[in-house]
mmCIF file of C-alpha atoms and ligand atoms in Angstrom:
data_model
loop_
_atom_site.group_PDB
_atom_site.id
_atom_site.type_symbol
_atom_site.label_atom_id
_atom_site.label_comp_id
_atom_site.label_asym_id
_atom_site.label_seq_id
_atom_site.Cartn_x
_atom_site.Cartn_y
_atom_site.Cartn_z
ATOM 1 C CA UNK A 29 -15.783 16.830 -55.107
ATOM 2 C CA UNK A 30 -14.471 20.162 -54.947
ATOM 3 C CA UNK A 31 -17.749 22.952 -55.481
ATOM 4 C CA UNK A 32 -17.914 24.266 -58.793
ATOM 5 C CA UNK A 33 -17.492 28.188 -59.003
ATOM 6 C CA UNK A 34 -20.212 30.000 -60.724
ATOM 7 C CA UNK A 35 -19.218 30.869 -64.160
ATOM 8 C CA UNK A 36 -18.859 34.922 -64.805
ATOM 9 C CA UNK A 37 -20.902 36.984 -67.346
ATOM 10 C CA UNK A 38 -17.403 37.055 -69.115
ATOM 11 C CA UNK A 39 -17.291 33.735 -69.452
ATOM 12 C CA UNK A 40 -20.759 32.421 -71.012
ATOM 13 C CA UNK A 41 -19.803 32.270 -74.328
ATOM 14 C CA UNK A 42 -22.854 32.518 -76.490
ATOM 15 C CA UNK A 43 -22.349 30.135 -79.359
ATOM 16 C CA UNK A 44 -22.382 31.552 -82.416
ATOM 17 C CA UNK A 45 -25.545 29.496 -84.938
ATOM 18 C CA UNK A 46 -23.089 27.122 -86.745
ATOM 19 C CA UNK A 47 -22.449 28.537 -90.448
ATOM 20 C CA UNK A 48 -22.051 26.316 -93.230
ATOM 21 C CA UNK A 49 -18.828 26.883 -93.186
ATOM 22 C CA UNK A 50 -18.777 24.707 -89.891
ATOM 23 C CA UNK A 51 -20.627 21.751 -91.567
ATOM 24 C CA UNK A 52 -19.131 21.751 -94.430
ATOM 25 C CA UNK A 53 -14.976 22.002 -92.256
ATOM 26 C CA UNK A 54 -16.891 18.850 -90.061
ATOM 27 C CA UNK A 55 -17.728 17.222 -93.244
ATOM 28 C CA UNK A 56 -13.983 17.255 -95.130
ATOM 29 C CA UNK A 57 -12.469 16.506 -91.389
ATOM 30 C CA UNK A 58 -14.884 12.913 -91.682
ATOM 31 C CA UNK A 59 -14.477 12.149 -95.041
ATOM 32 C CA UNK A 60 -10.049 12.351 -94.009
ATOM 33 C CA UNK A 61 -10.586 11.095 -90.719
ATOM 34 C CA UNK A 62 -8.866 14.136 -88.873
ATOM 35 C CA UNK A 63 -9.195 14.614 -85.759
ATOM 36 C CA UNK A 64 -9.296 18.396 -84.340
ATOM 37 C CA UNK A 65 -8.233 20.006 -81.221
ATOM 38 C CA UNK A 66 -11.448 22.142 -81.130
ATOM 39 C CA UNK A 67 -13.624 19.187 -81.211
ATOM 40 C CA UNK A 68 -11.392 17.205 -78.650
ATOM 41 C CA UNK A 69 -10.582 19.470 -75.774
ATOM 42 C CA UNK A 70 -14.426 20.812 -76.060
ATOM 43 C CA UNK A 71 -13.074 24.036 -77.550
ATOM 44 C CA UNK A 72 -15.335 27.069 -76.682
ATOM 45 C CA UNK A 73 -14.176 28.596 -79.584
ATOM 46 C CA UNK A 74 -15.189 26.115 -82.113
ATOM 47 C CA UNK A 75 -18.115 28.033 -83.685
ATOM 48 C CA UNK A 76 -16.244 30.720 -84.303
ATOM 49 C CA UNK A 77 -12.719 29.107 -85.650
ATOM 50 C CA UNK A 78 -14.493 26.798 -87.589
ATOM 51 C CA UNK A 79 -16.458 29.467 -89.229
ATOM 52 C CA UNK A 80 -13.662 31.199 -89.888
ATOM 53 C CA UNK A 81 -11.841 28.341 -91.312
ATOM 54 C CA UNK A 82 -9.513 27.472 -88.919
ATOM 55 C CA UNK A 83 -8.822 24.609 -86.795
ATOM 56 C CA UNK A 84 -6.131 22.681 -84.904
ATOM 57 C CA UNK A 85 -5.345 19.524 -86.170
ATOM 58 C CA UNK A 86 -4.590 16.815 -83.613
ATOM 59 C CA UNK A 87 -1.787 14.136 -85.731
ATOM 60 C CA UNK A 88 -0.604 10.700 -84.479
ATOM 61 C CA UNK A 89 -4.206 9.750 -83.447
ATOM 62 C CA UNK A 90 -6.155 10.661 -80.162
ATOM 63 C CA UNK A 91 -4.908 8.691 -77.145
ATOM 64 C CA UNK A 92 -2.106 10.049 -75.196
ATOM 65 C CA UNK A 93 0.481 8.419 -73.853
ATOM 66 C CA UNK A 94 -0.281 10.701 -70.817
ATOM 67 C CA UNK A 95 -3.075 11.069 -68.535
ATOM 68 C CA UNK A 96 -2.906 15.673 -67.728
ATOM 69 C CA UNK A 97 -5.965 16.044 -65.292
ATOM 70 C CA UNK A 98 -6.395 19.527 -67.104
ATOM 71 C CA UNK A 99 -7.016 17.709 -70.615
ATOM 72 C CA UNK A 100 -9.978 16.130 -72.075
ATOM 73 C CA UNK A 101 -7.814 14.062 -75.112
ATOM 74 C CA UNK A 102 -8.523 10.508 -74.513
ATOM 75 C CA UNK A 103 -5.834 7.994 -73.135
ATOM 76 C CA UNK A 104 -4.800 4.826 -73.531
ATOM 77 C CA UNK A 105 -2.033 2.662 -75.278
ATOM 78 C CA UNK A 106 -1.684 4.537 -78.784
ATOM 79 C CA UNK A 107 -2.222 3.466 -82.536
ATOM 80 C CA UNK A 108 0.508 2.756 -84.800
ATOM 81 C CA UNK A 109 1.763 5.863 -86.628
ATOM 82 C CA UNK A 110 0.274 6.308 -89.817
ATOM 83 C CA UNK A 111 2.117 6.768 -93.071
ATOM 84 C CA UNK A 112 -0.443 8.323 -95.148
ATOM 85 C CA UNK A 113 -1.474 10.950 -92.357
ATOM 86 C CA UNK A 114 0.495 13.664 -93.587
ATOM 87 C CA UNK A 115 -0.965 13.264 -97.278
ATOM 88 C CA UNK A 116 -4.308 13.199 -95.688
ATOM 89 C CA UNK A 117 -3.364 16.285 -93.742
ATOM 90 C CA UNK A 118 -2.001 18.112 -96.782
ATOM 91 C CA UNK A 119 -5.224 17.479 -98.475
ATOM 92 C CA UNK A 120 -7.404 18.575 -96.272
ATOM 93 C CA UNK A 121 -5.991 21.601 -95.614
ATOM 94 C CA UNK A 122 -5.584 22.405 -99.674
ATOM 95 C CA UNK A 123 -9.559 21.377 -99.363
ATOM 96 C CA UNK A 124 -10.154 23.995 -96.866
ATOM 97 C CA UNK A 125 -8.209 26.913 -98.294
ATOM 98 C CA UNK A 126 -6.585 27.547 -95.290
ATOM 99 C CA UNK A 127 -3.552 29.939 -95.076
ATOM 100 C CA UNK A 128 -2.694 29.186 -91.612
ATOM 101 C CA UNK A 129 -2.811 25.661 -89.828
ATOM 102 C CA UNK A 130 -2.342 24.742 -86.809
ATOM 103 C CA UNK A 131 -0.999 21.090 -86.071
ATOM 104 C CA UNK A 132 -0.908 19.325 -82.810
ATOM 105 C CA UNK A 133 -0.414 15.526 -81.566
ATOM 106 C CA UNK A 134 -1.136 13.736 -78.256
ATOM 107 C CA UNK A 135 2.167 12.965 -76.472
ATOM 108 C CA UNK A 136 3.598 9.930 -77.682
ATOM 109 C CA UNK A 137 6.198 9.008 -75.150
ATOM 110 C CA UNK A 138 6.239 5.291 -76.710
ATOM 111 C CA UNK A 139 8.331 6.934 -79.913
ATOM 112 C CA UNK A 140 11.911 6.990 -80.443
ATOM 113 C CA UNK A 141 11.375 11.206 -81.142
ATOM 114 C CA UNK A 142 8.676 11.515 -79.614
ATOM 115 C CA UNK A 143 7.349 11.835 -83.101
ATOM 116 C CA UNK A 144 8.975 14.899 -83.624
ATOM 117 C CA UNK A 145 9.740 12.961 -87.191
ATOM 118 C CA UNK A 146 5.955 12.377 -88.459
ATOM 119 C CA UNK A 147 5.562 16.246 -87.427
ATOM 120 C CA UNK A 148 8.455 17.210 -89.835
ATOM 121 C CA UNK A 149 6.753 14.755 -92.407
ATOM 122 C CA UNK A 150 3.594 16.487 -92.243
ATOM 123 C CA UNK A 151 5.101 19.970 -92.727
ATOM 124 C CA UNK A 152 7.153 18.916 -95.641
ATOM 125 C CA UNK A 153 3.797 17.432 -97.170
ATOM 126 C CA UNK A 154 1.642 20.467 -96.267
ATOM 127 C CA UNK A 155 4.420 22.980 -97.655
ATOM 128 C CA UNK A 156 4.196 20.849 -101.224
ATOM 129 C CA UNK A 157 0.567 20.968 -101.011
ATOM 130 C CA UNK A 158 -0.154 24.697 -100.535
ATOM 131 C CA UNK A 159 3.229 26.020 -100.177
ATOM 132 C CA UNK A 160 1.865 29.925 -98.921
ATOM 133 C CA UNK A 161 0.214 28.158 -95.809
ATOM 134 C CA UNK A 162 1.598 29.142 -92.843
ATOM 135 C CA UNK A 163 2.500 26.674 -90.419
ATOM 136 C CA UNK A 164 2.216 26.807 -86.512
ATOM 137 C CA UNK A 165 3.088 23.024 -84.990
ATOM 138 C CA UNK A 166 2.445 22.858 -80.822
ATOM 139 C CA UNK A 167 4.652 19.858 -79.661
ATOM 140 C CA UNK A 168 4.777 17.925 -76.381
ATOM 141 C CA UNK A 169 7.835 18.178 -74.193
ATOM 142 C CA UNK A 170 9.933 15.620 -75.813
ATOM 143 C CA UNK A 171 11.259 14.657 -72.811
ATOM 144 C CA UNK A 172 13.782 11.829 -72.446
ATOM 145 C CA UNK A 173 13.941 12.254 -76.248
ATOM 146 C CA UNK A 174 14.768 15.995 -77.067
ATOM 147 C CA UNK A 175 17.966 15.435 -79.385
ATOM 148 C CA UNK A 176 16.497 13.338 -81.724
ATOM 149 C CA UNK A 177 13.329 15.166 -81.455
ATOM 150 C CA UNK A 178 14.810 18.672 -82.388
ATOM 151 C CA UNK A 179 17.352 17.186 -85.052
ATOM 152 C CA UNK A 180 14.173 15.320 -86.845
ATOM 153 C CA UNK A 181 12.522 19.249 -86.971
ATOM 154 C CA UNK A 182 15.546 20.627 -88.478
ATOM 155 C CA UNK A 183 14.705 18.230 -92.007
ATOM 156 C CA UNK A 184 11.122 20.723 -91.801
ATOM 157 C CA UNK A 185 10.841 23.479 -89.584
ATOM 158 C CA UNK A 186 7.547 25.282 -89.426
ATOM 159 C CA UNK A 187 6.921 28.560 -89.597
ATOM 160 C CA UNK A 188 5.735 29.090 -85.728
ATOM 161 C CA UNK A 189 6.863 26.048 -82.684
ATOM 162 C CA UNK A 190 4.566 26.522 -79.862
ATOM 163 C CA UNK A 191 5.176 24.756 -76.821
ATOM 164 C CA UNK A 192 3.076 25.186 -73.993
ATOM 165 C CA UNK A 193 4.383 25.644 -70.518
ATOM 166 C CA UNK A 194 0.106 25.156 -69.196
ATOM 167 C CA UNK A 195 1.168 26.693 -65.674
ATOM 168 C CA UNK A 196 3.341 28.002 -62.767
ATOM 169 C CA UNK A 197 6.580 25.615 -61.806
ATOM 170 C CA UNK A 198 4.834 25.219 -58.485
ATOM 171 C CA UNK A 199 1.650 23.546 -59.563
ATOM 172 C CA UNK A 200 3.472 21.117 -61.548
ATOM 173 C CA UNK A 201 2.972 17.824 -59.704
ATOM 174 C CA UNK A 202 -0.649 18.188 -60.045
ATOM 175 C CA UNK A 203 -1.447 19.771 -63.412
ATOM 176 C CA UNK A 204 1.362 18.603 -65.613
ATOM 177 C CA UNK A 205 2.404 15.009 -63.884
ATOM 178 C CA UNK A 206 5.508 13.346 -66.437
ATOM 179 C CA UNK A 207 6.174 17.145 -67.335
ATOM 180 C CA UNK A 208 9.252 19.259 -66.192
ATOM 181 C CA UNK A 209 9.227 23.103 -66.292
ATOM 182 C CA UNK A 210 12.773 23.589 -66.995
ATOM 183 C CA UNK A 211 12.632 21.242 -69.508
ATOM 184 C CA UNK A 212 10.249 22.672 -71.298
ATOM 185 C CA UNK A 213 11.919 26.652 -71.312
ATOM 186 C CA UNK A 214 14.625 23.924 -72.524
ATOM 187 C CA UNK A 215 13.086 22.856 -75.461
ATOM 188 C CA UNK A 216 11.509 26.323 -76.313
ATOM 189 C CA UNK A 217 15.379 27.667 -75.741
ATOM 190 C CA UNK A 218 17.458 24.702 -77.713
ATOM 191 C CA UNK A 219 14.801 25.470 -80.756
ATOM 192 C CA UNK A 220 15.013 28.463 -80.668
ATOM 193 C CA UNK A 221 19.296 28.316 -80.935
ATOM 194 C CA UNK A 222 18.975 26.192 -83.822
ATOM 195 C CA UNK A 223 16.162 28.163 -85.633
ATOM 196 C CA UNK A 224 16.618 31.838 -84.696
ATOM 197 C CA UNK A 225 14.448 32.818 -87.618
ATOM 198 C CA UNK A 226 11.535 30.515 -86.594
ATOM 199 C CA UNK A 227 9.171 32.295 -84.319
ATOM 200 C CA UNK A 228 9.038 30.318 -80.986
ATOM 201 C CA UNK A 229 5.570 30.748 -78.784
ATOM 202 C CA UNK A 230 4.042 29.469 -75.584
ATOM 203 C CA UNK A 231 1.065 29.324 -73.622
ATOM 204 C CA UNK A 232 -0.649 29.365 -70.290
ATOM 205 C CA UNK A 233 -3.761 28.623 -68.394
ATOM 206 C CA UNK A 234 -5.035 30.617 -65.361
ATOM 207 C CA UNK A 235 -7.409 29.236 -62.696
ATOM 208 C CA UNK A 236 -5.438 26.399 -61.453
ATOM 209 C CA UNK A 237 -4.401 28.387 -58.380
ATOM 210 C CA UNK A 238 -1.748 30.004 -59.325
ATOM 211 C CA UNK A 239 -1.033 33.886 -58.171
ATOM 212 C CA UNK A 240 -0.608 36.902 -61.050
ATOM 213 C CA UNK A 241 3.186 37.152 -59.780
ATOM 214 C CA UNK A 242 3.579 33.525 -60.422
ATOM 215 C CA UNK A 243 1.848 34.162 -63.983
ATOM 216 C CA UNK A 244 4.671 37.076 -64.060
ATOM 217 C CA UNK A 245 7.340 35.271 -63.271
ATOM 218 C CA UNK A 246 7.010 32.360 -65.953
ATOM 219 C CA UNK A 247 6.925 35.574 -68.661
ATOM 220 C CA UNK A 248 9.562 36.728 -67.500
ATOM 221 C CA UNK A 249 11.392 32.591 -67.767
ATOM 222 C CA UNK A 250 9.900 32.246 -71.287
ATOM 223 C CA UNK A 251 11.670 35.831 -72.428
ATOM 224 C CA UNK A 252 15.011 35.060 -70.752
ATOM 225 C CA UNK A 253 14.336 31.470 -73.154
ATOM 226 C CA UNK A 254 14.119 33.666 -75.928
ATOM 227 C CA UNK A 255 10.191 33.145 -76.708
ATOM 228 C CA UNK A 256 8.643 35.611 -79.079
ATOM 229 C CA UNK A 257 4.915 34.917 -78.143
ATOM 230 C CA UNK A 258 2.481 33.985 -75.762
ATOM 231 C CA UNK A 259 -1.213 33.317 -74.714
ATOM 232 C CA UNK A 260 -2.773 33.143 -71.535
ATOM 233 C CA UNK A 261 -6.414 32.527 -71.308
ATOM 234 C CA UNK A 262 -9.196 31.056 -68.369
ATOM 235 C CA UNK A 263 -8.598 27.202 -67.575
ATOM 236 C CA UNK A 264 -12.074 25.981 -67.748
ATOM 237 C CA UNK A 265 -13.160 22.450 -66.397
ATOM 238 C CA UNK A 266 -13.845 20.248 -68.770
ATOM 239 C CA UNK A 267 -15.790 18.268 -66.313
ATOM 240 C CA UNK A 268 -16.243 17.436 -62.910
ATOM 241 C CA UNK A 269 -13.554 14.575 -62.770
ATOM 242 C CA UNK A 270 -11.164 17.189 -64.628
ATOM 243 C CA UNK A 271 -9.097 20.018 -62.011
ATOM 244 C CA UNK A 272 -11.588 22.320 -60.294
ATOM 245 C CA UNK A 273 -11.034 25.838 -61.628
ATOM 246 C CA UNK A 274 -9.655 28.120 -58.484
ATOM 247 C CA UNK A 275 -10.730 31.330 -59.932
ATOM 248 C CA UNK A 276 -11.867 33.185 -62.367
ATOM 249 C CA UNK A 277 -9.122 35.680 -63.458
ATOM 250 C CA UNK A 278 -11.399 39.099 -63.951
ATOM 251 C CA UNK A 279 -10.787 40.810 -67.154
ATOM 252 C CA UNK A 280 -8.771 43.658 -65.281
ATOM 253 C CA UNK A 281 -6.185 41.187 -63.996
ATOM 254 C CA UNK A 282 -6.140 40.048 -67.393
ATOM 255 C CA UNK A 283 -5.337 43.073 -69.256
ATOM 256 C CA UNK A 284 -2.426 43.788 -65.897
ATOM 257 C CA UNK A 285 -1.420 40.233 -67.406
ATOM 258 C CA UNK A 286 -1.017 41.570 -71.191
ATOM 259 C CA UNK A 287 0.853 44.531 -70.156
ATOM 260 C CA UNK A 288 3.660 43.027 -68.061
ATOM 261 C CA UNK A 289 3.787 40.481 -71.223
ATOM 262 C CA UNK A 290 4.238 43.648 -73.629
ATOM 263 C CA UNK A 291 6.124 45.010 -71.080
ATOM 264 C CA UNK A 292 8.405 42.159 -71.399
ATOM 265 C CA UNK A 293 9.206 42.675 -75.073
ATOM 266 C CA UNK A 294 6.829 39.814 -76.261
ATOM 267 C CA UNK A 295 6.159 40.109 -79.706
ATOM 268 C CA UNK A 296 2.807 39.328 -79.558
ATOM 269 C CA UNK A 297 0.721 38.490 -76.423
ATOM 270 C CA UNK A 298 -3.225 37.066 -76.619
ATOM 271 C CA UNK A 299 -4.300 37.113 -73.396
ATOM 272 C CA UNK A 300 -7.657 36.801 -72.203
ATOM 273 C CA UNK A 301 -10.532 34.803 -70.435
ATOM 274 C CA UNK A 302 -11.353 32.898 -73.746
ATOM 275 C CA UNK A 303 -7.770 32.692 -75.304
ATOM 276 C CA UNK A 304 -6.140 29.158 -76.440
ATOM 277 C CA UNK A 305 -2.850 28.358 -77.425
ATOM 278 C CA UNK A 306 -4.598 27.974 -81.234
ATOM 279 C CA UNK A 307 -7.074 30.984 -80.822
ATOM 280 C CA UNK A 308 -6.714 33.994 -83.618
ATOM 281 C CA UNK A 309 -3.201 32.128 -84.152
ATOM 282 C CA UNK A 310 -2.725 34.032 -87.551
ATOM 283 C CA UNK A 311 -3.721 36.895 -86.239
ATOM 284 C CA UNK A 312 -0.534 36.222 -83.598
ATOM 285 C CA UNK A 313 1.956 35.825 -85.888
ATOM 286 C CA UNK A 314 0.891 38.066 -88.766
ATOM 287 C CA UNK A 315 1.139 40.800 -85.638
ATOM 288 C CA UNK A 316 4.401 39.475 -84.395
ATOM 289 C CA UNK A 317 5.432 39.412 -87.914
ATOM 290 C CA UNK A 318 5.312 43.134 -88.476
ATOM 291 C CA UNK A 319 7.706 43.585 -85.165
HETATM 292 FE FE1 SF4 B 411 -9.716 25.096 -82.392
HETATM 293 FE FE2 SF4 B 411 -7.861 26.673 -81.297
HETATM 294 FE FE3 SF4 B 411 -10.093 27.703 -82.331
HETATM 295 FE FE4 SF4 B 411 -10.210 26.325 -80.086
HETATM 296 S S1 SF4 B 411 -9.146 28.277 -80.377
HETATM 297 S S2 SF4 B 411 -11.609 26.118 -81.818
HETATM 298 S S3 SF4 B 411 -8.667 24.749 -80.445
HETATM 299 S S4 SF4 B 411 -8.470 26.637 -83.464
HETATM 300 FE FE1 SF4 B 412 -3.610 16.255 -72.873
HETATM 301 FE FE2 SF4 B 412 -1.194 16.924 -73.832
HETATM 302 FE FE3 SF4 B 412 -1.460 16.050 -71.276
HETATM 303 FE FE4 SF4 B 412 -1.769 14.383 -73.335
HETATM 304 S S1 SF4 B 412 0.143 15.464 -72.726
HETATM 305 S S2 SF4 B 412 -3.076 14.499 -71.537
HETATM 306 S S3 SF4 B 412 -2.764 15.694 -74.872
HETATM 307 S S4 SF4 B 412 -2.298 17.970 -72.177
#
């Protein structure tokens, strides 16, 4: 195995003592059986989110139909789709007063959409609940599916569709195996034609060993696709069998990153060592909302 690079000082995250706030989100997420991002992919910035109230709900149940070396969401052949998941979604977010969700699924490459459909479901069901929450969905790549998957969002759209592009066209192969990089500025692009009024976003991680020109040059591909917003944050390891991180982007190259992104007309860019696709994600689009 590949030695493990010393974490930087601006790294360590010290976790914040978990509120009550924290037990109490854990305890509603139980009692619907929900399944979060956060808690999934080993989130660093669970303490915090959660103690904000705010998470990233993971729909469609958590094994993917993929296997992303990057990605610590389980695998395997998937669970039947369940019907009274968005219900239980729309509940638990009424239950946690939140005013901005994020939703998410595993891929499901065994669905006829992709289950672009059970997405839309769950946004219609959510907008009933608590129609003033705002809602961000972050959808695989639809690939081999895209047409049905797009005209199944148009019966819901959400408020925000993040799609992430997770790294440089080179490093493909490795990091994003069953993925394709123009198909993915596709989807974002396609959306974004049908939608224009829906804000589209993207993300990507650095450390994978990638250069900051390559990091450029995907910008500058997501703004010629017509994206409005982006993050960029640290890839971090989740554990030895995951992809060694390369490098550890200092917080200088990070803030070159964030101004060729504004440069770039972005409406809003979060860029930083400890930034997810999910992280301050009402903070992103009430920003890119006054633009
Ligand atoms: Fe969850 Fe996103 Fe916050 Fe991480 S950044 S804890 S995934 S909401
Ligand atoms: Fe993880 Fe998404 Fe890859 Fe599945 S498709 S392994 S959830 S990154």
């Amino acid at each position: 195995p590949a030695e493990r690079l010393p974490k930087p000082d601006w790294i360590r995250t010290r976790a914040p003592a978990p509120s009550s706030r924290f037990f109490e989100i854990k305890a509603i997420l139980r009692e619907n059986a929900l399944t979060t991002v956060c808690e999934e992919a080993s989130c660093p910035n669970i303490g915090e989110c959660f103690g904000k109230g705010t998470a990233t709900f993971m729909i469609m149940g958590d094994k993917c139909t993929r296997r992303c070396p990057f990605c610590d969401v389980g695998h395997g052949r998937p669970d039947p789709l369940d019907p009274a998941e968005p219900e239980r979604l729309a509940r638990t977010v009424a239950a946690l007063n939140l005013r901005y969700v994020v939703i998410t699924s595993v891929d499901r490459d065994d669905l006829r959409d992709g289950g672009a459909g059970h997405f839309a479901a769950c946004i219609r069901a959510v907008r009933a609940a608590t129609p003033s929450t705002r809602i961000e969905v972050l959808v695989p790549d639809f690939r081999g599916r895209l047409d049905a998957a797009l005209d199944a969002l148009d019966a819901a759209p959400p408020d925000v569709l993040n799609h992430n592009i997770e790294t440089v066209p080179r490093l493909y192969g490795p990091v994003r195996p069953g993925a394709d990089y123009a198909h993915s500025l596709a989807l974002l692009e396609r959306f974004k034609e049908r939608h224009p009024e829906v804000k589209t976003k993207s993300g990507l991680m650095v450390g994978l060993g990638e250069t900051d020109d390559e990091v450029e040059d995907v910008l500058h591909d997501l703004r010629a696709h017509g994206v409005d917003m982006v993050t960029i944050g640290q890839y971090l390891a989740p554990s030895g069998a995951h992809l060694p991180v390369r490098r550890y982007v200092t917080p200088d190259a990070f803030a070159r990153l964030r101004d060729a992104a504004e440069a770039l007309g972005f409406a809003h860019a979060a860029v930083g060592p400890l930034v997810r696709s999910s992280y301050h994600a009402d903070v992103q689009h009430a920003q890119a909302d006054l633009d």
